Amino acid sequence: MKKITQWIDRRFPMTAFVKKELSEYPTPRNLSAWWNFGSLSGVVLVIQIITGIFLAMHYKPDAMQAFASVEHIMRDVNYGWLIRFMHSTGASAFFALIFIHMARTLYYGSYRAPRELMWWSGQVLLLMLMATAFMGYLLPWGQMSYWGAQVITSLFGAAPFIGEEIVIWLRGDFTVGDATLNRFFALHYLFPFLIVGLVMIHLVALHMVRSSNPSGINLADKDNIPFHPYFTVKDLFGLSVFLLIYAFFVFYSPNLFIEPDNYIPANPLQTPAHIVPEWYFLPFYAILRAVPDLVGGVIAMGVSVMIFAAMPYLDRSKIPGGARYRPIYRVLFYLFVVNVLVLGYVGAKPPEGWLVPLGQVATVIYFSIFVFLPYISKKEEIWLRAKGLPSVVEELICAEEEEKGKRSQRKNRGKE
Amino acid sequence: MTDDVKNPDDPERRDFLNTVTGVVAGVGVCAAAWPFISSMNPSRDVLSQSSTEVNLKDLKPGEGKTVAWQGKPVFILHRTDQQIENMSSSQGVKDPEADAERVLKPDWLVVIGICTHLGCVPNRVKDGWFCPCHGSAYDNSGRILHGPAPRNLDLPPYEFLTDSTLLIGRSST
Amino acid sequence: MNILVKISLLLTAFLVLSPASASTAAMPLAKLDIANDKESIQRGFEVYYNNCRFCHQLKYIKYQYLPDIGFDKAKVDALRGSQLINASLQSTMSEAAANEVFGAIPPDLSLMAKARKQGPRYIYTLLTAYYEKSDGGYDNKLMPGIKMPDPFGYSVANENSKVAIEAEAKDVVAFLNWAADPHADERKSLGIYVITYLIILSFLLYVIMKRVWRRLPPPVSEQL
Ligand code: FES
């Protein structure tokens, strides 16, 4: 064994890599359970890829056969039902984990310098995940699959001048059809591997800047403990608990995440009475519907997803630790979370009665939080510093300002 | 950080617990792999085709037909008395075998129609089959006469449900 | 942990509340215990076979599945006649003929118990929501203007035969519920093992985690 390791190490830095990036990788000691969700998402990505590959061995991306082939998987293939339910439940689990992972980042301000690239790669990962989930949802070729794809591809019709052409190009047909199904299948198979690649970049960036932590102060440089065994065992325990919840849904409530209408084969001539997207798209769907204009709605929805990327610039407070030392930011965070849940609720219902104005108010609140954040965060900082911060935090801010000052001086000197 | 537990670092105890957990986790991973491996085996509808029923009513002596069983060709030959006599008096050439051991009822020859050389399907010729690929010749008992094939034609499992229905493969339900 | 609890509470409340209020049916669905025993499912199969089958097919149920509900080989062979064992259960009426008579193609029933909200209750309610109109015709309270003729004559039945029809409807629901998800029993029993296993594994990992973290060196700097 040792000989083999040595043989490899002379050619590839295996031991050194494992030591530096896995076992001895310095990690803040105070990471809470909220720091488990990144690794959990990674595991779910692997589960989705494995179950997906095995499903693809039996699935037929053909408009005439797709629905029946899913039933074939559910009824004839050995354990096909298990693999399929793992995959369909896994999609929901993936979004749940990613949303919590994002919420943690927002709450603790982990998006701030120097972790902007992590946040942005995460933003791109979110978009790719959404695209993958959306394309995968077409594959069972049920009524909800079909009309969901029809509606979402139609959104691209909002593009100026060439909207119509883009929609037809996306579908490869004048409506969603066999060509659409086939290409969605091809891309649904491809995207997860692109996601894996981007996750690698996400991780390389993580190992450059190290984990953030609940205190918001960069402890990783000063006071850290090795990743192994402390965090390997913590992540494994977290994984086991996650699998427990996941198994509960897979075995006892697998149809919770599948709309009844999706057990009716796609019928291009009849739309179901009420189409809803999957739960993870509901808040964004509610924003789309809240704007009475098609183009405006599409833009609002796009911005509502992409606006997270601006967070490192919108949050102008220098106080570290995210919501921990910042009562106003904390209030905003909870307001945001509740507001997203309200939007989700509105998105799940038909747009009738008081739900319409509610959705509009929630949409306005959604964007207002982002728009006023620069002002509020600055004011909050001034107020908090006047009130007096814990000395450690104050020192840290001063040190950072000094550092910044020096950097700009050096820059200026360089210019002269 | 608490020292109130006796010997928290007792290496023996730790090793034992770690081993148990490792074994439990390992067993779990193997068990989780099983559904995936199993899913690649023939599915239920494919398995139900693992037997084929053949109606023998309209096959007169001297006539034969080829049916598909598990996707493979099976030659069925209703042999004449003359053919039966010829076959039972010979032992075959390359792979000697008595004709009686190759049939359930002497009237009916049932063999898998795949050349034992490299898998082509032999053609019916007078008094036997001839493989077009590399020239293996078989007699009316499916035994190899000459050519590169090493073995006689294989026999599928079969039974006669009635006098005129044949079931190739195992019983269907 | 406090926040974790809060958010999970919110999420559960959200998940629980949203499907509950989504019913748009014309009448409330009847309460129903869905039978899961082989006898009910078999009786339900007979009801399907002697009534529903004339118009509705069971596209995704093949004869080869029938032994799963306790029918023996002789019974299955008698049912399928000359059809292949892996043929699906076809209706006796062609789609074209049905279209001519009813103006619509009667839907496939294999997934019906999953293709409606509260599927089994929906089917049961639908079958027992027929009533006699004042002009002598019939209609359905759950689905006014229904095209399907009252299959059990519920609208004209007296109290006694209504009870019998309700029992039949329950059986056919049990059968259709099985047909929509034939592996449900297997799934639930396998789930017990998986969840027990994961509880044990979580416990072991928890103990190990607690012990590993006890060895943690004291912090270098003052903690915040
Ligand atoms: S395959 Fe038949 S002779 Fe070679």
mmCIF file of N, CA and C in Angstrom, chain A residues 282-283 285-291 335 338-367, chain C residues 14:
data_model
loop_
_atom_site.group_PDB
_atom_site.id
_atom_site.type_symbol
_atom_site.label_atom_id
_atom_site.label_comp_id
_atom_site.label_asym_id
_atom_site.label_seq_id
_atom_site.Cartn_x
_atom_site.Cartn_y
_atom_site.Cartn_z
ATOM 1 N N LEU A 282 -41.904 28.805 -7.341
ATOM 2 C CA LEU A 282 -43.118 29.569 -7.054
ATOM 3 C C LEU A 282 -42.881 31.049 -6.754
ATOM 4 N N PRO A 283 -41.912 31.417 -5.889
ATOM 5 C CA PRO A 283 -41.744 32.847 -5.597
ATOM 6 C C PRO A 283 -41.441 33.660 -6.858
ATOM 7 N N TYR A 285 -42.193 32.781 -9.911
ATOM 8 C CA TYR A 285 -43.392 32.730 -10.745
ATOM 9 C C TYR A 285 -44.393 33.789 -10.279
ATOM 10 N N ALA A 286 -44.493 33.965 -8.952
ATOM 11 C CA ALA A 286 -45.407 34.973 -8.416
ATOM 12 C C ALA A 286 -44.974 36.374 -8.856
ATOM 13 N N ILE A 287 -43.665 36.599 -8.898
ATOM 14 C CA ILE A 287 -43.177 37.916 -9.332
ATOM 15 C C ILE A 287 -43.512 38.128 -10.806
ATOM 16 N N LEU A 288 -43.346 37.060 -11.597
ATOM 17 C CA LEU A 288 -43.698 37.148 -13.020
ATOM 18 C C LEU A 288 -45.153 37.576 -13.198
ATOM 19 N N ARG A 289 -46.028 36.975 -12.383
ATOM 20 C CA ARG A 289 -47.440 37.278 -12.554
ATOM 21 C C ARG A 289 -47.847 38.602 -11.925
ATOM 22 N N ALA A 290 -47.049 39.076 -10.968
ATOM 23 C CA ALA A 290 -47.421 40.306 -10.273
ATOM 24 C C ALA A 290 -47.345 41.513 -11.199
ATOM 25 N N VAL A 291 -46.475 41.432 -12.215
ATOM 26 C CA VAL A 291 -46.345 42.548 -13.136
ATOM 27 C C VAL A 291 -47.356 42.361 -14.258
ATOM 28 N N LEU A 335 -37.600 39.644 7.231
ATOM 29 C CA LEU A 335 -38.646 40.190 6.376
ATOM 30 C C LEU A 335 -38.549 39.558 4.990
ATOM 31 N N VAL A 338 -39.734 35.818 5.039
ATOM 32 C CA VAL A 338 -41.188 35.717 5.142
ATOM 33 C C VAL A 338 -41.834 36.155 3.828
ATOM 34 N N ASN A 339 -41.270 37.214 3.263
ATOM 35 C CA ASN A 339 -41.805 37.735 2.012
ATOM 36 C C ASN A 339 -41.696 36.704 0.886
ATOM 37 N N VAL A 340 -40.576 35.981 0.860
ATOM 38 C CA VAL A 340 -40.414 34.948 -0.169
ATOM 39 C C VAL A 340 -41.450 33.846 0.037
ATOM 40 N N LEU A 341 -41.718 33.497 1.296
ATOM 41 C CA LEU A 341 -42.737 32.481 1.555
ATOM 42 C C LEU A 341 -44.113 32.970 1.103
ATOM 43 N N VAL A 342 -44.383 34.246 1.350
ATOM 44 C CA VAL A 342 -45.658 34.813 0.903
ATOM 45 C C VAL A 342 -45.742 34.734 -0.620
ATOM 46 N N LEU A 343 -44.649 35.112 -1.284
ATOM 47 C CA LEU A 343 -44.643 35.030 -2.746
ATOM 48 C C LEU A 343 -44.874 33.599 -3.206
ATOM 49 N N GLY A 344 -44.250 32.653 -2.505
ATOM 50 C CA GLY A 344 -44.436 31.252 -2.859
ATOM 51 C C GLY A 344 -45.896 30.852 -2.738
ATOM 52 N N TYR A 345 -46.525 31.312 -1.670
ATOM 53 C CA TYR A 345 -47.930 30.998 -1.464
ATOM 54 C C TYR A 345 -48.771 31.580 -2.593
ATOM 55 N N VAL A 346 -48.505 32.840 -2.925
ATOM 56 C CA VAL A 346 -49.269 33.490 -3.997
ATOM 57 C C VAL A 346 -49.039 32.754 -5.316
ATOM 58 N N GLY A 347 -47.789 32.336 -5.548
ATOM 59 C CA GLY A 347 -47.469 31.658 -6.797
ATOM 60 C C GLY A 347 -48.196 30.336 -6.948
ATOM 61 N N ALA A 348 -48.526 29.707 -5.803
ATOM 62 C CA ALA A 348 -49.169 28.398 -5.861
ATOM 63 C C ALA A 348 -50.660 28.486 -6.142
ATOM 64 N N LYS A 349 -51.218 29.678 -5.978
ATOM 65 C CA LYS A 349 -52.672 29.828 -6.101
ATOM 66 C C LYS A 349 -53.031 30.453 -7.448
ATOM 67 N N PRO A 350 -54.259 30.213 -7.885
ATOM 68 C CA PRO A 350 -54.699 30.922 -9.085
ATOM 69 C C PRO A 350 -54.732 32.423 -8.791
ATOM 70 N N PRO A 351 -54.380 33.263 -9.771
ATOM 71 C CA PRO A 351 -54.325 34.703 -9.504
ATOM 72 C C PRO A 351 -55.730 35.301 -9.424
ATOM 73 N N GLU A 352 -56.337 35.199 -8.251
ATOM 74 C CA GLU A 352 -57.696 35.697 -8.083
ATOM 75 C C GLU A 352 -57.799 36.507 -6.808
ATOM 76 N N GLY A 353 -58.757 37.424 -6.803
ATOM 77 C CA GLY A 353 -59.139 38.161 -5.593
ATOM 78 C C GLY A 353 -57.981 38.889 -4.937
ATOM 79 N N TRP A 354 -57.932 38.759 -3.599
ATOM 80 C CA TRP A 354 -56.959 39.539 -2.835
ATOM 81 C C TRP A 354 -55.532 39.041 -3.038
ATOM 82 N N LEU A 355 -55.387 37.862 -3.684
ATOM 83 C CA LEU A 355 -54.033 37.350 -3.887
ATOM 84 C C LEU A 355 -53.258 38.201 -4.887
ATOM 85 N N VAL A 356 -53.991 38.850 -5.808
ATOM 86 C CA VAL A 356 -53.307 39.653 -6.825
ATOM 87 C C VAL A 356 -52.589 40.846 -6.181
ATOM 88 N N PRO A 357 -53.336 41.689 -5.423
ATOM 89 C CA PRO A 357 -52.614 42.786 -4.755
ATOM 90 C C PRO A 357 -51.566 42.285 -3.760
ATOM 91 N N LEU A 358 -51.850 41.174 -3.082
ATOM 92 C CA LEU A 358 -50.864 40.651 -2.138
ATOM 93 C C LEU A 358 -49.559 40.321 -2.855
ATOM 94 N N GLY A 359 -49.692 39.656 -4.001
ATOM 95 C CA GLY A 359 -48.508 39.315 -4.783
ATOM 96 C C GLY A 359 -47.758 40.561 -5.215
ATOM 97 N N GLN A 360 -48.525 41.608 -5.573
ATOM 98 C CA GLN A 360 -47.861 42.835 -6.028
ATOM 99 C C GLN A 360 -47.130 43.515 -4.886
ATOM 100 N N VAL A 361 -47.784 43.555 -3.715
ATOM 101 C CA VAL A 361 -47.120 44.172 -2.564
ATOM 102 C C VAL A 361 -45.852 43.402 -2.224
ATOM 103 N N ALA A 362 -45.961 42.068 -2.211
ATOM 104 C CA ALA A 362 -44.799 41.250 -1.872
ATOM 105 C C ALA A 362 -43.676 41.469 -2.877
ATOM 106 N N THR A 363 -44.045 41.636 -4.152
ATOM 107 C CA THR A 363 -43.024 41.886 -5.166
ATOM 108 C C THR A 363 -42.322 43.213 -4.907
ATOM 109 N N VAL A 364 -43.112 44.212 -4.573
ATOM 110 C CA VAL A 364 -42.509 45.526 -4.291
ATOM 111 C C VAL A 364 -41.575 45.417 -3.091
ATOM 112 N N ILE A 365 -42.029 44.709 -2.056
ATOM 113 C CA ILE A 365 -41.172 44.555 -0.870
ATOM 114 C C ILE A 365 -39.886 43.837 -1.252
ATOM 115 N N TYR A 366 -40.020 42.799 -2.073
ATOM 116 C CA TYR A 366 -38.862 41.998 -2.492
ATOM 117 C C TYR A 366 -37.777 42.905 -3.066
ATOM 118 N N PHE A 367 -38.191 43.747 -4.017
ATOM 119 C CA PHE A 367 -37.182 44.590 -4.666
ATOM 120 C C PHE A 367 -36.753 45.745 -3.769
ATOM 121 N N PHE C 14 -45.934 26.096 5.733
ATOM 122 C CA PHE C 14 -46.123 26.456 4.335
ATOM 123 C C PHE C 14 -46.497 25.231 3.511
#
